[in-house]
Amino acid sequence: MSTEDILQTERRYLNQGISEEAALGGVAFTHGQGTLLFDAEGKQYLDMSAGIFTQSTGHGHPHVTRSMHRQLDRLWNVHDFPTDARAALCEKLAQHFPEHLQTFAFFTTGAEAIEAAIRAVFGAVPPQRQRLAALRYGFHGKTQGARMLVHWDVGTTSFSGNSVLGYPGYCYRCPLGRTYPSCEMQCAQLVNKHISSKKNIAALFFEPIQGAAGVIVPPLEYWPMIQEECRKNGVLLVADEIVTGGGRTGEFLACSLFNVQPDIVAAAKGLSSGFPFSMLAGRKSLLNEGEFAQGGAASSTFGGNPLSMTAARATLEVLESEQLLDRVKRLGARLREGLLALQADFPFVGDARGVGLLYALEFVTTPQGKEPDAAKARFFFRRCMELGVKTCVGGHIIRLGPPFTVSEQELDQALGVFGQVLKQMHDQKV
């Protein structure tokens, strides 16, 4: 089938609520190899968003592929019965997660893991702690509980529930109108005032680096300030590392960048090289004692299936054997340098920010007013696709997160295309 045949067929049958980048791209992919994707006509694209931040080892990594082929011939699903694949993954995960996070539960999607974390929290806390907390601009999934955390209403239905919202450390677009560092971290102070110090709050759900909101990286002191107050007052910390977990920032967990020790971590996406997989890692007192340890509390139809377990274990083996976390740090510095140079040359790129191989460009109408400019972001995304580089667009934000296996030459190629497109936007006054 040609690209047009595929697009016409899907328009006829498929719900149109697909992602913005898929709707705008006008491309139908048929296969991938390493950092490259290929459309139905054979044109290749450098994948600078690693699928949707899932392909940490690239597309079709040989070790992951071989491991999956072996498992395909052996066993697919036995619900949550014990399997050698799950046991092997548990041992491998224990080598990467901190000592206090050595109890695991397995699911299929990030949102499912967040829902499970909510159940685990309420199964462990005393009755007076019946409220949850999260951060403004956060994203934890599209299921009802995950939406409730961030007050994401759908239609005429409100899901504000019992969640209290705090302010993130979004320095470029400070919701409090302050300037770092003279702000004295008022955002963190307010989180502590309204959340961390409250005796009715069970847990704070947070992304250490907010991904969907535009790779919002808080100052280094932000999370330690909040952690100290939460510890003092018994508020649990639930880290959503669905995007960042597994090494995308150069650390296995982004919490390590901020010296934060969460009570529960939710991880997914890049931990299994694109195969459906999610998990919780938590303290034994939360995940393996009390209500969440009762029969069926953490079971899931496809969670923990041998294929997912094999994909995740093989991914971790590649991270180790190819020393990919060191590579992420080294290439992340190169990406950062290139993006900051582009930001300096083109003022309508209001901000370029990130860590490791997770970055974002924020497009604005004017650098002074910082008015979000979604039209510029969409033009940038489409033109980059035409020139063979795939990014991730959302509103006025372009997110970047290539596979950890990307080469220096490929990064330079992508930066060259970005510069070409930005110059065209400047010259044509897009």
Coordinates of C-alpha atoms in Angstrom, one line a residue:
M1 CA 0.0 0.0 0.0
S2 CA 1.1 3.5 -0.7
T3 CA 1.1 6.3 1.9
E4 CA -2.0 7.8 0.3
D5 CA -3.7 4.4 0.3
I6 CA -2.9 3.9 4.0
L7 CA -4.1 7.4 4.9
Q8 CA -7.3 7.1 3.0
T9 CA -8.1 3.7 4.6
E10 CA -7.5 5.0 8.1
R11 CA -9.5 8.2 7.4
R12 CA -12.4 5.9 6.5
Y13 CA -12.3 3.8 9.6
L14 CA -10.1 5.2 12.3
N15 CA -11.2 7.5 15.1
Q16 CA -9.6 10.9 14.4
G17 CA -8.5 11.6 18.0
I18 CA -4.9 10.6 17.2
S19 CA -1.9 12.7 18.3
E20 CA -1.1 16.1 16.9
E21 CA 2.1 14.9 15.3
A22 CA 0.4 11.9 13.7
A23 CA -2.4 14.1 12.3
L24 CA 0.0 16.8 11.0
G25 CA 2.7 14.4 9.7
G26 CA 1.0 13.1 6.6
V27 CA 3.3 10.1 6.7
A28 CA 2.7 6.3 7.0
F29 CA 5.6 4.4 8.4
T30 CA 6.2 0.8 7.4
H31 CA 9.5 -0.2 9.2
G32 CA 12.4 1.2 11.2
Q33 CA 16.0 0.3 11.8
G34 CA 18.2 1.9 14.5
T35 CA 17.5 5.7 14.5
L36 CA 15.7 5.6 11.2
L37 CA 12.1 5.2 10.1
F38 CA 10.9 4.5 6.6
D39 CA 7.6 5.4 5.0
A40 CA 5.6 3.4 2.5
E41 CA 7.6 4.9 -0.4
G42 CA 10.9 4.1 1.2
K43 CA 11.8 7.6 2.2
Q44 CA 13.9 7.6 5.4
Y45 CA 13.4 9.8 8.5
L46 CA 15.8 10.4 11.4
D47 CA 13.6 9.7 14.4
M48 CA 14.4 12.5 16.9
S49 CA 11.5 11.6 19.1
A50 CA 12.3 7.8 19.5
G51 CA 8.7 6.8 18.6
I52 CA 7.1 8.6 21.5
F53 CA 10.2 8.5 23.7
T54 CA 9.9 4.7 23.7
Q55 CA 12.7 3.5 21.5
S56 CA 15.6 4.1 23.8
T57 CA 17.6 1.3 22.0
G58 CA 16.4 2.4 18.6
H59 CA 14.1 0.5 16.2
G60 CA 14.7 -3.2 16.0
H61 CA 17.8 -3.4 18.1
P62 CA 19.4 -6.8 17.3
H63 CA 19.7 -8.0 20.9
V64 CA 16.1 -7.0 21.7
T65 CA 14.8 -8.6 18.5
R66 CA 16.6 -11.9 19.1
S67 CA 15.4 -12.0 22.7
M68 CA 11.8 -11.4 21.6
H69 CA 12.0 -14.1 18.8
R70 CA 13.2 -16.7 21.4
Q71 CA 10.3 -15.8 23.7
L72 CA 7.7 -15.8 20.9
D73 CA 8.5 -19.5 20.4
R74 CA 8.1 -20.3 24.1
L75 CA 5.3 -18.5 25.9
W76 CA 3.0 -15.4 25.5
N77 CA 0.6 -15.0 28.3
V78 CA -0.4 -17.0 31.4
H79 CA -2.0 -14.0 33.3
D80 CA 0.2 -13.3 36.3
F81 CA 1.4 -16.8 37.0
P82 CA 5.1 -17.0 37.8
T83 CA 7.4 -17.2 34.8
D84 CA 11.1 -17.4 34.2
A85 CA 10.9 -14.2 32.1
R86 CA 9.4 -12.2 35.0
A87 CA 11.8 -13.6 37.6
A88 CA 14.8 -12.7 35.3
L89 CA 13.5 -9.2 34.8
C90 CA 13.0 -8.7 38.6
E91 CA 16.6 -9.6 39.2
K92 CA 17.8 -7.2 36.4
L93 CA 15.6 -4.3 37.7
A94 CA 16.9 -4.8 41.2
Q95 CA 20.4 -4.0 39.9
H96 CA 19.2 -0.6 38.6
F97 CA 16.6 0.7 41.1
P98 CA 17.7 2.1 44.5
E99 CA 17.9 -0.3 47.5
H100 CA 14.7 1.2 49.0
L101 CA 12.7 0.5 45.8
Q102 CA 13.1 -3.2 45.4
T103 CA 9.4 -4.3 45.2
F104 CA 7.9 -4.3 41.7
A105 CA 4.5 -4.6 40.1
F106 CA 3.9 -4.9 36.4
F107 CA 1.3 -3.4 34.1
T108 CA 0.9 -2.4 30.4
T109 CA 0.5 1.4 30.1
G110 CA 1.8 4.4 32.1
A111 CA -1.7 5.4 33.1
E112 CA -2.4 1.9 34.4
A113 CA 0.7 2.1 36.6
I114 CA -0.4 5.5 37.9
E115 CA -3.9 4.1 38.7
A116 CA -2.2 1.3 40.6
A117 CA 0.0 3.7 42.5
I118 CA -3.1 5.6 43.6
R119 CA -4.5 2.3 44.9
A120 CA -1.3 1.5 46.7
V121 CA -1.1 4.9 48.4
F122 CA -4.7 4.8 49.7
G123 CA -4.2 1.2 50.8
A124 CA -1.3 2.3 53.0
V125 CA -2.0 5.7 54.5
P126 CA -4.1 6.4 57.6
P127 CA -7.8 7.3 57.1
Q128 CA -7.3 11.0 57.7
R129 CA -5.1 11.3 54.6
Q130 CA -7.7 11.1 51.9
R131 CA -6.4 13.8 49.5
L132 CA -3.8 13.5 46.7
A133 CA -1.6 16.3 45.2
A134 CA 0.1 16.9 41.9
L135 CA 1.6 19.8 40.0
R136 CA 0.0 22.2 37.5
Y137 CA 0.8 21.4 33.9
G138 CA 1.5 17.8 34.9
F139 CA 0.5 14.8 32.8
H140 CA 0.0 11.3 34.2
G141 CA -2.2 9.6 31.7
K142 CA -5.7 9.7 30.2
T143 CA -7.6 7.4 32.6
Q144 CA -10.0 8.8 35.1
G145 CA -7.7 8.7 38.1
A146 CA -4.7 10.0 36.2
R147 CA -6.9 12.9 34.9
M148 CA -8.2 13.6 38.3
L149 CA -4.7 14.2 39.6
V150 CA -4.3 17.3 37.4
H151 CA -8.0 18.4 37.2
W152 CA -8.2 17.5 33.5
D153 CA -11.9 18.0 32.7
V154 CA -13.5 16.2 29.7
G155 CA -16.6 17.7 28.1
T156 CA -19.0 18.7 30.8
T157 CA -17.5 16.3 33.3
S158 CA -15.2 17.6 36.0
F159 CA -12.5 15.3 37.4
S160 CA -11.0 17.7 40.0
G161 CA -11.8 15.2 42.7
N162 CA -9.8 15.5 45.8
S163 CA -6.5 16.6 44.3
V164 CA -4.6 19.7 45.4
L165 CA -2.4 21.4 42.7
G166 CA 1.0 22.9 43.4
Y167 CA 3.3 25.2 41.3
P168 CA 6.1 23.6 39.2
G169 CA 9.5 25.2 38.8
Y170 CA 8.8 26.6 35.4
C171 CA 11.3 29.4 35.3
Y172 CA 10.9 30.5 31.7
R173 CA 7.2 31.0 32.2
C174 CA 6.9 31.4 36.0
P175 CA 3.2 31.2 37.0
L176 CA 4.0 33.5 39.9
G177 CA 5.6 36.2 37.8
R178 CA 8.9 35.9 39.6
T179 CA 12.5 35.7 38.4
Y180 CA 15.0 33.0 39.4
P181 CA 17.0 33.1 41.6
S182 CA 15.7 36.2 43.4
C183 CA 12.3 34.4 43.7
E184 CA 13.7 32.4 46.6
M185 CA 11.9 29.4 45.1
Q186 CA 8.4 30.7 45.9
C187 CA 7.0 27.9 43.8
A188 CA 8.5 25.3 46.1
Q189 CA 7.5 27.3 49.2
L190 CA 3.9 27.3 48.1
V191 CA 3.9 23.5 47.4
N192 CA 5.2 23.1 50.9
K193 CA 2.5 25.4 52.3
H194 CA -0.4 23.9 50.5
I195 CA 0.7 20.3 50.1
S196 CA 3.8 19.0 51.9
S197 CA 2.8 20.3 55.3
K198 CA -0.8 19.2 55.3
K199 CA -1.9 16.3 57.4
N200 CA -4.8 15.3 55.1
I201 CA -2.5 14.8 52.0
A202 CA -1.7 11.2 51.3
A203 CA 0.9 11.7 48.5
L204 CA 2.3 14.1 46.0
F205 CA 2.4 12.7 42.4
F206 CA 5.0 14.4 40.3
E207 CA 7.2 14.2 37.2
P208 CA 10.7 15.2 38.3
I209 CA 10.9 16.8 34.8
Q210 CA 7.5 17.6 33.3
G211 CA 7.5 15.9 29.9
A212 CA 4.2 16.6 28.1
A213 CA 4.1 20.2 29.4
G214 CA 7.3 20.9 27.5
V215 CA 10.3 19.4 29.3
I216 CA 10.1 21.7 32.3
V217 CA 13.3 21.3 34.3
P218 CA 13.1 22.9 37.7
P219 CA 16.1 24.4 39.5
L220 CA 18.2 21.8 41.4
E221 CA 17.0 23.0 44.8
Y222 CA 13.3 22.7 43.9
W223 CA 12.7 19.0 44.7
P224 CA 15.0 18.8 47.7
M225 CA 13.0 21.6 49.4
I226 CA 9.8 19.8 48.8
Q227 CA 11.1 16.4 49.7
E228 CA 12.4 17.6 53.1
E229 CA 8.9 19.0 54.0
C230 CA 7.1 15.9 52.7
R231 CA 9.3 13.7 54.8
K232 CA 8.8 15.8 57.9
N233 CA 5.0 15.6 57.6
G234 CA 4.5 12.1 56.2
V235 CA 3.4 12.9 52.7
L236 CA 4.4 10.2 50.3
L237 CA 6.3 11.0 47.1
V238 CA 5.2 9.2 43.9
A239 CA 7.5 9.9 41.0
D240 CA 6.1 9.6 37.5
E241 CA 9.2 8.6 35.5
I242 CA 7.2 7.3 32.6
V243 CA 9.1 9.5 30.1
T244 CA 12.4 10.0 32.1
G245 CA 12.9 6.5 33.6
G246 CA 15.4 4.2 32.1
G247 CA 18.1 6.7 31.4
R248 CA 16.7 9.4 29.1
T249 CA 18.3 12.1 31.3
G250 CA 21.7 10.3 31.6
E251 CA 20.7 8.9 35.0
F252 CA 18.6 5.7 35.3
L253 CA 16.0 7.8 37.2
A254 CA 15.6 11.6 36.8
C255 CA 15.0 11.8 40.6
S256 CA 18.7 11.1 41.0
L257 CA 19.5 14.5 39.3
F258 CA 17.7 16.2 42.2
N259 CA 18.8 13.8 45.0
V260 CA 15.2 12.8 45.6
Q261 CA 14.3 9.4 47.0
P262 CA 10.6 8.7 46.1
D263 CA 8.5 6.2 47.9
I264 CA 7.1 4.8 44.6
V265 CA 8.3 5.2 41.0
A266 CA 6.1 4.6 37.9
A267 CA 8.1 3.8 34.8
A268 CA 7.3 2.7 31.2
K269 CA 8.0 3.9 27.6
G270 CA 11.7 3.5 27.0
L271 CA 12.2 0.7 29.5
S272 CA 11.0 -1.9 27.0
S273 CA 12.1 -0.5 23.6
G274 CA 8.6 0.2 22.5
F275 CA 6.8 -2.9 23.6
P276 CA 3.7 -2.4 25.9
F277 CA 5.1 -2.3 29.4
S278 CA 4.8 -0.3 32.6
M279 CA 5.7 -0.9 36.2
L280 CA 5.8 0.3 39.8
A281 CA 8.9 0.2 41.9
G282 CA 8.3 1.0 45.6
R283 CA 9.1 0.5 49.2
K284 CA 8.1 -2.9 50.5
S285 CA 5.9 -1.3 53.2
L286 CA 3.8 0.2 50.4
L287 CA 3.7 -2.4 47.7
N288 CA 4.2 -5.7 49.5
E289 CA 2.4 -5.2 52.7
G290 CA -1.2 -4.2 53.5
E291 CA -4.1 -3.8 51.1
F292 CA -2.1 -3.5 47.9
A293 CA -0.6 -7.0 48.6
Q294 CA -4.0 -8.7 48.8
G295 CA -5.0 -11.1 46.2
G296 CA -5.7 -9.4 42.8
A297 CA -4.8 -5.9 44.0
A298 CA -1.9 -5.6 41.5
S299 CA -3.0 -8.1 38.8
S300 CA -3.5 -7.1 35.2
T301 CA -4.6 -9.1 32.1
F302 CA -1.5 -8.3 30.1
G303 CA 0.7 -6.9 32.9
G304 CA 3.8 -9.0 33.5
N305 CA 3.3 -11.1 30.3
P306 CA 6.5 -12.9 29.2
L307 CA 6.9 -10.9 26.0
S308 CA 6.9 -7.6 27.9
M309 CA 9.2 -9.0 30.5
T310 CA 11.7 -10.2 27.9
A311 CA 11.6 -6.8 26.0
A312 CA 12.3 -4.9 29.2
R313 CA 15.1 -7.3 30.3
A314 CA 16.8 -7.1 26.9
T315 CA 16.5 -3.3 26.9
L316 CA 18.3 -3.2 30.2
E317 CA 21.0 -5.5 28.9
V318 CA 21.6 -3.2 26.0
L319 CA 21.8 -0.2 28.3
E320 CA 24.5 -2.1 30.2
S321 CA 26.5 -3.7 27.4
E322 CA 26.7 -0.5 25.3
Q323 CA 27.1 1.9 28.2
L324 CA 24.2 3.9 26.9
L325 CA 23.7 6.1 29.9
D326 CA 27.3 7.5 29.5
R327 CA 26.4 8.0 25.9
V328 CA 23.3 9.9 26.7
K329 CA 25.2 12.4 28.9
R330 CA 27.9 12.9 26.2
L331 CA 25.5 13.4 23.3
G332 CA 23.1 15.4 25.5
A333 CA 25.8 18.0 26.0
R334 CA 26.3 18.2 22.2
L335 CA 22.5 18.5 21.6
R336 CA 22.3 21.2 24.3
E337 CA 25.1 23.2 22.7
G338 CA 23.5 23.1 19.3
L339 CA 20.0 24.0 20.5
L340 CA 21.2 26.9 22.6
A341 CA 23.1 28.3 19.6
L342 CA 19.9 28.1 17.5
Q343 CA 17.9 29.8 20.3
A344 CA 20.4 32.7 20.3
D345 CA 20.1 33.1 16.5
F346 CA 16.3 33.0 16.3
P347 CA 14.5 35.0 19.0
F348 CA 11.1 33.4 18.2
V349 CA 12.6 30.2 19.9
G350 CA 11.8 31.6 23.3
D351 CA 13.5 28.8 25.2
A352 CA 15.6 25.7 24.6
R353 CA 15.8 23.4 27.6
G354 CA 16.3 19.9 28.7
V355 CA 18.6 17.3 30.2
G356 CA 20.4 14.3 28.5
L357 CA 18.5 13.3 25.4
L358 CA 15.2 15.0 26.4
Y359 CA 14.8 18.6 25.1
A360 CA 12.2 21.1 24.0
L361 CA 12.0 24.2 21.9
E362 CA 9.3 26.7 23.0
F363 CA 8.1 28.9 20.1
V364 CA 6.8 32.4 20.9
T365 CA 5.5 35.3 18.9
T366 CA 7.8 37.8 20.5
P367 CA 10.6 37.1 23.0
Q368 CA 9.5 40.0 25.2
G369 CA 5.9 39.0 25.6
K370 CA 6.5 35.2 25.4
E371 CA 3.1 34.7 23.7
P372 CA 2.9 31.0 22.8
D373 CA 3.0 30.5 19.0
A374 CA 1.6 27.1 18.0
A375 CA 1.6 28.0 14.3
K376 CA 5.3 28.3 14.3
A377 CA 5.7 25.0 16.1
R378 CA 3.4 23.3 13.5
F379 CA 5.3 24.8 10.6
F380 CA 8.6 23.7 12.1
F381 CA 7.4 20.1 12.7
R382 CA 5.9 19.7 9.2
R383 CA 9.0 21.2 7.4
C384 CA 11.3 19.0 9.4
M385 CA 9.3 16.0 8.4
E386 CA 9.6 17.1 4.7
L387 CA 13.3 17.2 5.2
G388 CA 13.5 13.8 6.8
V389 CA 13.6 14.6 10.5
K390 CA 10.8 13.5 12.8
T391 CA 10.2 15.5 16.0
C392 CA 7.3 15.7 18.5
V393 CA 4.9 18.7 18.4
G394 CA 2.4 19.7 21.0
G395 CA 0.8 23.1 20.9
H396 CA 3.7 25.7 20.8
I397 CA 6.3 23.1 22.0
I398 CA 8.6 20.9 20.0
R399 CA 10.0 18.0 22.0
L400 CA 13.1 16.1 21.1
G401 CA 14.2 12.7 22.4
P402 CA 16.2 10.5 20.0
P403 CA 17.2 6.9 20.7
F404 CA 20.2 6.6 22.9
T405 CA 22.0 5.0 20.0
V406 CA 21.9 8.1 17.9
S407 CA 25.4 9.1 16.5
E408 CA 27.1 12.4 16.7
Q409 CA 26.8 12.7 13.0
E410 CA 23.0 12.2 13.1
L411 CA 22.7 14.8 15.9
D412 CA 24.6 17.2 13.7
Q413 CA 22.4 16.3 10.8
A414 CA 19.2 17.0 12.8
L415 CA 20.6 20.3 14.1
G416 CA 21.5 21.3 10.6
V417 CA 17.9 20.7 9.4
F418 CA 16.6 22.6 12.5
G419 CA 18.8 25.6 11.5
Q420 CA 17.7 25.4 7.9
V421 CA 14.0 25.4 8.9
L422 CA 14.4 28.2 11.5
K423 CA 16.2 30.4 8.9
Q424 CA 13.3 29.7 6.4
M425 CA 10.8 30.7 9.1
H426 CA 12.8 33.9 9.8
D427 CA 13.2 34.8 6.2
Q428 CA 9.5 34.1 5.3
K429 CA 8.3 35.7 8.6
V430 CA 6.3 32.6 9.4

